[in-house]
Coordinates of N, CA and C and ligand atoms in Angstrom, one line a residue:
M1 N 0.8 -1.2 0.0 CA 0.0 0.0 0.0 C 0.9 1.2 0.0
N2 N 0.5 2.2 -0.8 CA 1.2 3.5 -0.9 C 0.8 4.4 0.2
T3 N 1.8 4.7 1.1 CA 1.5 5.5 2.3 C 2.0 6.9 2.1
T4 N 2.6 7.2 1.0 CA 3.0 8.6 0.7 C 1.8 9.5 0.4
P5 N 1.7 10.6 1.1 CA 0.5 11.5 0.7 C 0.6 11.9 -0.7
H6 N -0.5 11.8 -1.4 CA -0.5 12.1 -2.9 C -1.8 12.7 -3.2
D7 N -1.8 13.4 -4.4 CA -3.1 13.9 -4.9 C -4.1 12.8 -5.2
L8 N -5.3 13.0 -4.8 CA -6.3 12.0 -5.1 C -7.2 12.4 -6.3
I9 N -7.0 13.6 -6.8 CA -7.6 14.0 -8.0 C -6.5 14.8 -8.8
P10 N -6.6 15.0 -10.1 CA -5.6 15.7 -10.8 C -5.4 17.2 -10.3
A11 N -4.2 17.6 -10.1 CA -4.0 19.0 -9.6 C -4.3 20.0 -10.7
P12 N -4.9 21.1 -10.3 CA -5.2 22.1 -11.3 C -3.9 22.7 -11.8
A13 N -3.8 23.1 -13.1 CA -2.6 23.7 -13.6 C -2.4 25.1 -13.0
A14 N -1.1 25.4 -12.7 CA -0.8 26.7 -12.2 C -1.0 27.8 -13.3
V15 N -1.4 29.0 -13.0 CA -1.7 30.0 -13.9 C -0.5 30.9 -14.0
R16 N 0.1 31.1 -15.2 CA 1.3 31.9 -15.3 C 1.1 32.9 -16.4
V17 N 1.4 34.2 -16.1 CA 1.3 35.2 -17.1 C 2.6 35.6 -17.7
P18 N 2.8 35.6 -19.1 CA 4.1 35.9 -19.7 C 4.6 37.3 -19.3
V19 N 5.9 37.5 -19.1 CA 6.5 38.8 -18.8 C 7.5 39.0 -19.9
A20 N 7.4 40.2 -20.5 CA 8.3 40.5 -21.6 C 8.9 41.9 -21.3
G21 N 10.2 41.9 -20.9 CA 10.8 43.2 -20.5 C 12.1 43.4 -21.4
N22 N 12.7 44.5 -21.2 CA 13.9 44.8 -21.9 C 15.1 43.9 -21.4
A23 N 15.1 43.7 -20.1 CA 16.2 42.9 -19.5 C 15.7 41.6 -18.9
V24 N 14.4 41.5 -18.7 CA 13.8 40.3 -18.0 C 12.7 39.7 -18.8
S25 N 12.7 38.4 -19.0 CA 11.5 37.8 -19.6 C 11.3 36.4 -19.0
G26 N 10.1 36.0 -19.0 CA 9.8 34.7 -18.3 C 8.3 34.6 -18.0
H27 N 7.9 34.1 -16.9 CA 6.5 33.9 -16.5 C 6.3 34.4 -15.1
F28 N 5.1 34.9 -14.8 CA 4.7 35.4 -13.5 C 3.6 34.4 -13.0
P29 N 3.9 33.6 -12.0 CA 2.9 32.7 -11.5 C 2.0 33.4 -10.6
V30 N 0.7 33.2 -10.8 CA -0.3 34.0 -10.1 C -0.9 33.3 -8.9
R31 N -0.9 34.1 -7.8 CA -1.5 33.6 -6.5 C -3.0 34.1 -6.4
R32 N -3.2 35.3 -6.2 CA -4.5 35.9 -6.0 C -4.8 37.0 -7.0
I33 N -6.0 37.3 -7.2 CA -6.4 38.5 -8.0 C -7.3 39.4 -7.2
Y34 N -6.8 40.5 -6.7 CA -7.6 41.5 -6.1 C -8.1 42.5 -7.1
C35 N -9.2 43.1 -6.9 CA -9.8 44.1 -7.8 C -10.3 45.3 -7.0
V36 N -10.2 46.5 -7.6 CA -10.7 47.7 -6.9 C -11.9 48.2 -7.7
G37 N -13.0 48.5 -7.0 CA -14.2 49.1 -7.6 C -14.1 50.6 -7.4
R38 N -14.8 51.3 -8.3 CA -15.0 52.8 -8.2 C -13.7 53.6 -8.0
N39 N -12.7 53.4 -8.8 CA -11.4 54.1 -8.6 C -11.2 55.2 -9.6
F40 N -12.2 55.5 -10.4 CA -12.2 56.7 -11.3 C -13.5 57.4 -11.0
A41 N -13.4 58.7 -10.8 CA -14.6 59.4 -10.4 C -15.7 59.4 -11.6
D42 N -15.2 59.5 -12.8 CA -16.2 59.5 -13.9 C -16.9 58.1 -14.0
H43 N -16.2 57.0 -13.7 CA -16.9 55.7 -13.7 C -17.8 55.6 -12.5
A44 N -17.4 56.1 -11.3 CA -18.3 56.0 -10.1 C -19.6 56.7 -10.4
R45 N -19.5 57.9 -11.1 CA -20.7 58.7 -11.4 C -21.6 57.9 -12.4
E46 N -21.0 57.3 -13.4 CA -21.8 56.6 -14.4 C -22.5 55.4 -13.8
M47 N -22.0 54.9 -12.7 CA -22.6 53.8 -12.0 C -23.6 54.2 -11.0
G48 N -23.8 55.6 -10.9 CA -24.8 56.1 -9.9 C -24.3 56.2 -8.5
A49 N -22.9 56.1 -8.3 CA -22.3 56.2 -7.0 C -21.8 57.6 -6.8
A50 N -21.6 58.1 -5.6 CA -21.0 59.4 -5.3 C -19.5 59.3 -5.6
A51 N -18.9 60.3 -6.2 CA -17.5 60.4 -6.5 C -16.8 61.4 -5.6
P52 N -15.8 61.0 -4.8 CA -15.1 62.0 -4.0 C -14.5 63.1 -4.8
T53 N -14.4 64.3 -4.2 CA -13.7 65.4 -4.9 C -12.4 65.7 -4.3
S54 N -12.1 65.1 -3.1 CA -10.8 65.3 -2.5 C -10.4 64.1 -1.8
K55 N -9.1 64.0 -1.5 CA -8.5 62.8 -0.8 C -9.2 62.6 0.6
A56 N -9.6 63.8 1.2 CA -10.1 63.7 2.6 C -11.5 63.0 2.6
E57 N -12.2 63.1 1.5 CA -13.6 62.5 1.5 C -13.7 61.2 0.7
R58 N -12.6 60.6 0.4 CA -12.7 59.4 -0.5 C -13.0 58.1 0.3
G59 N -12.9 58.2 1.6 CA -13.3 57.0 2.4 C -12.4 55.8 2.2
T60 N -12.9 54.6 2.1 CA -12.1 53.5 1.8 C -12.5 52.9 0.5
P61 N -11.5 52.2 -0.2 CA -11.8 51.6 -1.5 C -12.7 50.4 -1.4
V62 N -13.4 50.2 -2.5 CA -14.2 48.9 -2.7 C -13.3 47.8 -3.2
F63 N -13.2 46.7 -2.5 CA -12.4 45.6 -3.0 C -13.2 44.4 -3.2
F64 N -12.9 43.6 -4.3 CA -13.4 42.3 -4.5 C -12.3 41.4 -5.1
L65 N -12.6 40.1 -5.2 CA -11.6 39.2 -5.8 C -12.2 38.5 -7.0
K66 N -11.3 38.1 -7.9 CA -11.7 37.1 -8.9 C -10.9 35.9 -8.8
P67 N -11.4 34.7 -9.3 CA -10.6 33.5 -9.2 C -9.4 33.6 -10.1
T68 N -8.3 33.0 -9.6 CA -7.0 33.0 -10.4 C -7.3 32.3 -11.7
D69 N -8.1 31.3 -11.8 CA -8.2 30.6 -13.0 C -9.3 31.2 -13.9
S70 N -9.7 32.5 -13.6 CA -10.6 33.2 -14.5 C -9.7 34.1 -15.5
L71 N -8.4 34.1 -15.3 CA -7.5 34.8 -16.2 C -7.6 34.2 -17.6
V72 N -7.7 35.0 -18.6 CA -7.6 34.6 -20.0 C -6.3 35.0 -20.6
L73 N -5.5 34.1 -21.1 CA -4.2 34.4 -21.6 C -4.1 34.2 -23.1
D74 N -5.1 33.6 -23.7 CA -5.0 33.3 -25.2 C -5.8 34.3 -26.0
G75 N -6.4 35.3 -25.4 CA -7.1 36.3 -26.2 C -8.5 35.9 -26.6
V76 N -9.1 34.9 -26.0 CA -10.4 34.5 -26.4 C -11.2 34.2 -25.1
A77 N -12.2 35.0 -24.9 CA -13.1 34.8 -23.7 C -14.5 34.4 -24.1
A78 N -14.9 33.3 -23.6 CA -16.3 32.8 -23.9 C -17.3 33.7 -23.3
Y79 N -18.4 34.1 -24.0 CA -19.5 34.8 -23.4 C -20.0 34.0 -22.3
P80 N -20.1 34.5 -21.0 CA -20.5 33.7 -19.9 C -22.0 33.4 -19.8
P81 N -22.3 32.3 -19.1 CA -23.7 32.0 -18.9 C -24.3 32.9 -17.8
G82 N -25.7 33.0 -17.8 CA -26.4 33.6 -16.7 C -26.5 35.1 -16.8
T83 N -26.1 35.7 -18.0 CA -26.2 37.1 -18.1 C -26.8 37.5 -19.5
Q84 N -27.4 38.7 -19.6 CA -27.8 39.3 -20.8 C -27.0 40.6 -21.0
D85 N -26.1 40.9 -20.1 CA -25.4 42.2 -20.1 C -24.0 42.2 -19.6
L86 N -23.2 41.6 -20.4 CA -21.7 41.4 -20.1 C -21.0 42.8 -20.5
H87 N -20.4 43.4 -19.5 CA -19.7 44.7 -19.7 C -18.2 44.5 -19.7
H88 N -17.5 45.4 -20.5 CA -16.1 45.6 -20.4 C -15.7 46.6 -19.4
E89 N -14.6 46.4 -18.7 CA -13.9 47.4 -17.9 C -12.4 47.3 -18.1
I90 N -11.8 48.2 -18.8 CA -10.4 48.1 -19.0 C -9.6 48.7 -17.8
E91 N -8.6 48.0 -17.4 CA -7.9 48.4 -16.1 C -6.4 48.2 -16.2
L92 N -5.7 49.0 -15.4 CA -4.3 48.8 -15.1 C -4.2 47.6 -14.2
V93 N -3.2 46.7 -14.4 CA -3.0 45.6 -13.5 C -1.6 45.7 -12.9
V94 N -1.5 45.5 -11.6 CA -0.2 45.6 -10.9 C 0.1 44.2 -10.5
A95 N 1.4 43.8 -10.7 CA 1.8 42.4 -10.3 C 2.9 42.5 -9.3
L96 N 2.6 41.9 -8.1 CA 3.5 42.0 -7.0 C 4.6 40.9 -7.0
G97 N 5.9 41.3 -6.9 CA 7.0 40.4 -6.9 C 7.6 40.1 -5.6
A98 N 7.1 40.6 -4.5 CA 7.6 40.3 -3.2 C 6.5 40.3 -2.2
D99 N 6.7 39.6 -1.1 CA 5.7 39.6 0.0 C 5.8 40.9 0.8
A100 N 4.7 41.4 1.2 CA 4.7 42.6 2.1 C 5.2 42.2 3.5
P101 N 5.9 43.0 4.2 CA 6.2 42.7 5.6 C 5.0 42.6 6.4
A102 N 5.1 42.0 7.6 CA 3.9 41.9 8.5 C 3.4 43.3 8.8
G103 N 2.1 43.4 9.0 CA 1.5 44.7 9.4 C 1.1 45.5 8.2
V104 N 0.8 46.8 8.5 CA 0.3 47.7 7.5 C 1.4 48.2 6.7
L105 N 1.3 48.1 5.3 CA 2.4 48.6 4.4 C 2.2 50.1 4.2
A106 N 3.3 50.8 4.5 CA 3.3 52.3 4.3 C 3.3 52.6 2.8
P107 N 2.5 53.6 2.4 CA 2.5 53.9 0.9 C 3.9 54.1 0.4
E108 N 4.8 54.7 1.1 CA 6.1 55.0 0.6 C 6.9 53.7 0.4
N109 N 6.5 52.6 1.0 CA 7.2 51.4 0.8 C 6.6 50.4 -0.2
A110 N 5.4 50.9 -0.7 CA 4.6 50.0 -1.6 C 5.4 49.7 -2.9
G111 N 6.1 50.7 -3.4 CA 6.7 50.6 -4.7 C 7.7 49.4 -4.8
S112 N 8.3 49.1 -3.6 CA 9.3 48.0 -3.6 C 8.6 46.6 -3.9
L113 N 7.3 46.5 -3.7 CA 6.6 45.2 -3.9 C 6.3 45.0 -5.4
V114 N 6.2 46.1 -6.2 CA 5.7 46.1 -7.5 C 6.8 45.5 -8.5
F115 N 6.4 44.4 -9.1 CA 7.3 43.8 -10.0 C 7.1 44.2 -11.5
A116 N 5.8 44.2 -11.8 CA 5.4 44.5 -13.3 C 4.0 45.1 -13.3
Y117 N 3.7 45.6 -14.5 CA 2.4 46.0 -14.8 C 1.8 45.4 -16.1
G118 N 0.5 45.3 -16.1 CA -0.1 44.8 -17.3 C -1.4 45.6 -17.5
I119 N -2.3 45.2 -18.4 CA -3.6 45.7 -18.5 C -4.5 44.5 -18.6
G120 N -5.8 44.7 -18.1 CA -6.7 43.6 -18.1 C -8.1 44.1 -18.3
L121 N -9.0 43.1 -18.6 CA -10.4 43.4 -18.6 C -11.1 42.8 -17.4
D122 N -11.7 43.7 -16.6 CA -12.6 43.2 -15.5 C -14.0 43.0 -16.1
L123 N -14.1 41.8 -16.8 CA -15.4 41.5 -17.4 C -16.5 41.3 -16.3
T124 N -17.7 41.9 -16.5 CA -18.7 42.0 -15.4 C -20.0 41.6 -16.0
R125 N -20.7 40.7 -15.3 CA -22.1 40.4 -15.6 C -22.9 41.5 -14.9
R126 N -23.1 42.6 -15.6 CA -23.7 43.8 -15.0 C -25.1 43.6 -14.4
D127 N -25.9 42.8 -15.1 CA -27.2 42.6 -14.6 C -27.2 41.9 -13.3
L128 N -26.3 40.9 -13.1 CA -26.2 40.2 -11.9 C -25.6 41.1 -10.8
Q129 N -24.6 41.9 -11.2 CA -24.0 42.8 -10.2 C -25.1 43.8 -9.7
A130 N -25.9 44.4 -10.7 CA -26.9 45.4 -10.3 C -28.0 44.8 -9.4
A131 N -28.4 43.5 -9.7 CA -29.4 42.9 -8.8 C -28.8 42.6 -7.4
A132 N -27.6 42.3 -7.3 CA -26.9 42.0 -6.0 C -26.9 43.4 -5.2
K133 N -26.4 44.4 -5.9 CA -26.3 45.7 -5.3 C -27.6 46.2 -4.7
A134 N -28.7 46.0 -5.5 CA -30.0 46.5 -5.2 C -30.5 45.8 -3.9
K135 N -30.0 44.5 -3.7 CA -30.4 43.8 -2.5 C -29.4 43.9 -1.3
G136 N -28.3 44.6 -1.6 CA -27.3 44.7 -0.6 C -26.5 43.4 -0.4
L137 N -26.5 42.6 -1.5 CA -25.8 41.3 -1.5 C -24.4 41.4 -2.1
P138 N -23.5 40.4 -1.9 CA -22.2 40.5 -2.5 C -22.2 40.4 -4.0
W139 N -21.1 40.9 -4.6 CA -21.0 41.0 -6.1 C -20.5 39.8 -6.8
D140 N -20.2 38.7 -6.0 CA -19.4 37.6 -6.6 C -19.9 37.1 -7.9
T141 N -21.2 36.8 -8.1 CA -21.7 36.3 -9.4 C -21.6 37.2 -10.5
G142 N -21.5 38.5 -10.2 CA -21.4 39.5 -11.2 C -19.9 39.7 -11.7
K143 N -19.0 39.3 -10.8 CA -17.6 39.6 -11.1 C -16.7 38.4 -11.2
S144 N -17.1 37.3 -10.7 CA -16.3 36.1 -10.6 C -16.9 34.9 -11.4
F145 N -16.3 34.6 -12.6 CA -16.8 33.6 -13.4 C -15.7 33.1 -14.3
D146 N -16.0 32.1 -15.1 CA -15.0 31.6 -16.0 C -14.7 32.6 -17.1
D147 N -13.4 32.9 -17.4 CA -13.0 33.8 -18.4 C -13.3 35.3 -18.1
A148 N -13.4 35.6 -16.8 CA -13.8 36.9 -16.3 C -12.6 37.9 -16.4
A149 N -11.4 37.4 -16.6 CA -10.2 38.4 -16.5 C -9.2 38.2 -17.6
P150 N -9.5 38.6 -18.8 CA -8.5 38.6 -19.9 C -7.3 39.6 -19.4
I151 N -6.1 39.2 -19.7 CA -4.9 40.0 -19.3 C -3.9 40.0 -20.4
S152 N -3.1 41.1 -20.4 CA -2.0 41.2 -21.4 C -0.8 40.5 -20.8
T153 N 0.2 40.5 -21.7 CA 1.6 40.2 -21.2 C 2.0 41.3 -20.2
L154 N 2.8 41.0 -19.2 CA 3.3 42.0 -18.2 C 4.6 42.6 -18.7
I155 N 4.8 43.8 -18.3 CA 6.1 44.5 -18.5 C 6.7 44.9 -17.2
P156 N 8.0 44.6 -16.9 CA 8.6 44.9 -15.6 C 8.4 46.4 -15.3
A157 N 8.3 46.7 -14.1 CA 8.0 48.1 -13.6 C 9.1 49.1 -14.1
E158 N 10.3 48.6 -14.1 CA 11.4 49.5 -14.5 C 11.3 49.9 -16.0
D159 N 10.6 49.2 -16.8 CA 10.5 49.5 -18.2 C 9.3 50.4 -18.5
I160 N 8.5 50.7 -17.5 CA 7.3 51.5 -17.7 C 7.5 53.0 -17.4
G161 N 8.3 53.3 -16.4 CA 8.6 54.7 -16.0 C 7.4 55.3 -15.3
D162 N 7.2 56.6 -15.4 CA 6.1 57.3 -14.7 C 4.8 56.8 -15.2
L163 N 4.0 56.3 -14.3 CA 2.6 55.7 -14.6 C 1.6 56.8 -14.8
A164 N 1.6 57.8 -14.0 CA 0.5 58.8 -13.9 C 0.3 59.5 -15.3
S165 N 1.4 59.6 -16.1 CA 1.3 60.3 -17.3 C 0.8 59.4 -18.5
R166 N 0.6 58.1 -18.2 CA 0.2 57.2 -19.2 C -1.3 57.2 -19.4
T167 N -1.7 56.8 -20.6 CA -3.1 56.8 -21.0 C -3.6 55.4 -21.2
L168 N -4.7 55.0 -20.5 CA -5.3 53.7 -20.7 C -6.5 53.8 -21.6
S169 N -6.6 52.9 -22.5 CA -7.8 53.0 -23.5 C -8.3 51.6 -23.9
L170 N -9.5 51.6 -24.3 CA -10.1 50.4 -24.9 C -10.9 50.7 -26.1
R171 N -10.6 50.0 -27.2 CA -11.5 50.0 -28.4 C -12.2 48.7 -28.5
V172 N -13.5 48.8 -29.0 CA -14.3 47.6 -29.3 C -14.7 47.7 -30.7
N173 N -14.3 46.7 -31.5 CA -14.6 46.7 -33.0 C -14.1 48.0 -33.6
G174 N -12.9 48.5 -33.1 CA -12.3 49.6 -33.6 C -12.8 51.0 -33.1
E175 N -13.9 50.9 -32.3 CA -14.5 52.2 -31.8 C -14.0 52.5 -30.4
L176 N -13.5 53.7 -30.1 CA -13.0 54.0 -28.8 C -14.1 54.0 -27.8
R177 N -14.0 53.2 -26.8 CA -15.1 53.1 -25.7 C -14.6 53.7 -24.4
Q178 N -13.4 53.5 -24.0 CA -12.9 54.0 -22.7 C -11.5 54.6 -22.9
Q179 N -11.2 55.7 -22.2 CA -9.9 56.4 -22.3 C -9.7 57.3 -21.1
S180 N -8.6 57.1 -20.4 CA -8.3 58.0 -19.3 C -6.8 58.0 -19.0
K181 N -6.3 59.2 -18.6 CA -4.9 59.2 -18.1 C -5.0 58.5 -16.7
L182 N -3.9 57.9 -16.3 CA -3.8 57.2 -15.0 C -3.7 58.2 -13.8
D183 N -3.5 59.5 -14.1 CA -3.4 60.4 -13.0 C -4.9 60.7 -12.4
M184 N -5.9 60.1 -13.1 CA -7.3 60.3 -12.6 C -7.7 59.2 -11.6
L185 N -6.8 58.3 -11.3 CA -7.1 57.3 -10.3 C -7.4 58.0 -8.9
I186 N -8.5 57.6 -8.3 CA -8.8 58.2 -7.0 C -7.7 57.7 -6.0
W187 N -7.5 56.4 -6.0 CA -6.4 55.8 -5.1 C -5.3 55.3 -6.1
D188 N -4.1 55.8 -6.0 CA -3.0 55.4 -6.9 C -2.5 54.0 -6.4
V189 N -1.5 53.5 -7.0 CA -1.0 52.2 -6.7 C -0.5 52.1 -5.2
P190 N 0.4 53.0 -4.8 CA 0.8 52.9 -3.4 C -0.4 53.0 -2.4
D191 N -1.4 53.9 -2.7 CA -2.5 54.0 -1.8 C -3.3 52.7 -1.7
I192 N -3.5 52.0 -2.9 CA -4.2 50.8 -2.9 C -3.5 49.7 -2.2
L193 N -2.2 49.6 -2.4 CA -1.4 48.5 -1.7 C -1.5 48.7 -0.2
H194 N -1.4 50.0 0.2 CA -1.5 50.4 1.6 C -2.9 49.9 2.2
E195 N -3.9 50.2 1.4 CA -5.3 49.9 1.9 C -5.5 48.4 1.9
L196 N -5.0 47.7 0.8 CA -5.2 46.2 0.8 C -4.4 45.5 2.0
S197 N -3.3 46.1 2.3 CA -2.4 45.5 3.4 C -3.1 45.5 4.8
K198 N -4.1 46.4 4.9 CA -4.9 46.5 6.1 C -5.8 45.3 6.3
L199 N -6.1 44.6 5.1 CA -7.1 43.6 5.0 C -6.6 42.2 4.7
Y200 N -5.4 42.1 4.0 CA -4.9 40.9 3.5 C -3.3 40.9 3.6
A201 N -2.7 39.7 3.7 CA -1.3 39.6 3.7 C -0.9 39.5 2.2
L202 N -0.4 40.6 1.6 CA 0.0 40.6 0.2 C 1.3 39.8 0.0
K203 N 1.3 39.1 -1.1 CA 2.4 38.2 -1.4 C 2.8 38.2 -2.9
A204 N 4.1 37.8 -3.1 CA 4.5 37.7 -4.5 C 3.6 36.8 -5.2
G205 N 3.2 37.2 -6.4 CA 2.2 36.4 -7.2 C 0.9 37.0 -7.2
D206 N 0.6 38.0 -6.4 CA -0.7 38.7 -6.4 C -0.8 39.7 -7.5
L207 N -2.0 39.7 -8.1 CA -2.3 40.8 -9.1 C -3.4 41.7 -8.5
V208 N -3.3 43.0 -8.9 CA -4.3 43.9 -8.5 C -4.9 44.6 -9.7
F209 N -6.2 44.4 -10.0 CA -6.9 45.2 -11.1 C -7.3 46.5 -10.4
M210 N -6.9 47.6 -11.0 CA -6.9 48.9 -10.3 C -8.2 49.7 -10.5
G211 N -9.2 49.2 -11.3 CA -10.4 49.9 -11.5 C -10.4 50.6 -12.8
T212 N -11.7 50.9 -13.3 CA -11.9 51.3 -14.7 C -12.4 52.7 -14.8
P213 N -12.0 53.4 -15.9 CA -12.6 54.8 -16.1 C -14.0 54.6 -16.8
A214 N -14.6 55.8 -17.0 CA -16.0 55.8 -17.6 C -16.0 55.1 -19.0
G215 N -17.2 54.8 -19.4 CA -17.4 54.3 -20.8 C -17.7 52.8 -20.8
V216 N -17.9 52.2 -19.6 CA -18.2 50.7 -19.6 C -19.5 50.5 -20.4
A217 N -19.6 49.4 -21.2 CA -20.8 49.1 -22.0 C -20.8 47.7 -22.3
A218 N -21.9 47.3 -23.0 CA -22.1 45.8 -23.3 C -21.2 45.3 -24.4
L219 N -20.9 44.0 -24.2 CA -20.2 43.2 -25.2 C -21.1 42.1 -25.8
Q220 N -20.9 41.8 -27.0 CA -21.6 40.7 -27.6 C -20.6 39.6 -28.2
P221 N -21.1 38.4 -28.3 CA -20.2 37.4 -29.0 C -19.7 37.9 -30.3
G222 N -18.4 37.8 -30.6 CA -17.9 38.2 -31.8 C -17.1 39.6 -31.7
D223 N -17.4 40.3 -30.6 CA -16.8 41.6 -30.4 C -15.2 41.4 -30.2
V224 N -14.5 42.4 -30.8 CA -13.0 42.4 -30.6 C -12.6 43.5 -29.8
C225 N -12.0 43.3 -28.7 CA -11.5 44.3 -27.7 C -10.0 44.5 -27.9
E226 N -9.6 45.8 -28.0 CA -8.2 46.2 -28.1 C -7.9 47.2 -26.9
G227 N -7.3 46.7 -25.9 CA -6.9 47.5 -24.8 C -5.5 48.0 -25.0
A228 N -5.1 49.2 -24.5 CA -3.8 49.7 -24.6 C -3.4 50.6 -23.4
L229 N -2.1 50.6 -23.1 CA -1.5 51.6 -22.2 C -0.5 52.3 -23.1
D230 N -0.9 53.5 -23.7 CA -0.1 54.1 -24.7 C 0.4 53.0 -25.7
D231 N 1.7 53.1 -26.1 CA 2.2 52.0 -27.0 C 3.0 51.0 -26.2
L232 N 2.8 51.0 -24.9 CA 3.6 50.1 -24.0 C 3.0 48.7 -23.9
L233 N 1.7 48.7 -23.6 CA 1.0 47.4 -23.3 C -0.2 47.3 -24.3
R234 N -0.5 46.1 -24.7 CA -1.6 45.9 -25.6 C -2.3 44.6 -25.1
L235 N -3.6 44.7 -25.2 CA -4.5 43.5 -24.9 C -5.5 43.3 -26.0
D236 N -5.4 42.2 -26.7 CA -6.3 41.8 -27.7 C -7.2 40.7 -27.2
C237 N -8.5 40.8 -27.2 CA -9.4 39.8 -26.7 C -10.6 39.8 -27.5
R238 N -11.0 38.6 -28.0 CA -12.3 38.4 -28.8 C -13.3 37.7 -27.8
I239 N -14.5 38.2 -27.9 CA -15.6 37.5 -27.1 C -16.2 36.4 -28.0
A240 N -16.0 35.2 -27.5 CA -16.5 34.0 -28.3 C -17.9 33.6 -27.9
S241 N -18.5 32.8 -28.7 CA -19.8 32.2 -28.4 C -19.8 31.5 -27.0
P242 N -21.0 31.5 -26.4 CA -21.0 30.7 -25.1 C -20.5 29.3 -25.3
R243 N -19.9 28.8 -24.2 CA -19.4 27.4 -24.3 C -20.6 26.4 -24.3
Ligands
MN1 MN1 -13.6 47.0 -12.4

């Protein structure tokens, strides 16, 4: 009899996002996916939420998570079941390359955790999210599903330079749907890592989807999404027929 502890079912495949830098290339193994809601004032307003006009009144960020295996790496996301209103949300994605020290991470120390950046789509079953919101229920079914997180190749942080001057955009079937400079983020990357560290032990392998600007709208099977961060990062994703 085999007494060595062993897997009793096949182990799920690890999820690895390609990294392509000037000096570094390889793969980024993913642990968790944190997401930020309402991090651009124009998007908060289009969703009917109040938008803070100063740092003093911004309160605390809205966080949720997506499953690691909801990442889409091959540029094809199947239209999900259970919805009539799948929305695109183009977002900056932060990839952590080190564990945070115990306790609350100071914003001025947050930069040392950041390994790379990418862009991703926080695909959302808006009808399910809206129904949950209306009842004061969690957003999980609206945000967490198979193929919910298409993501680009990552670029090492040292190759990106100053983020705030960069412009994030999304075209669908060639038409510009979303566009914003990253200096419009209500909570920037150090602020978000500081706030997340109050709630979770951040570790190497964690991704953070930073929230979307205004212009979210419905996607249909066959639509072609082209996300970009200037000419540095590109995300191509087609919405395929339901599985
Ligand atoms: Mn989002």
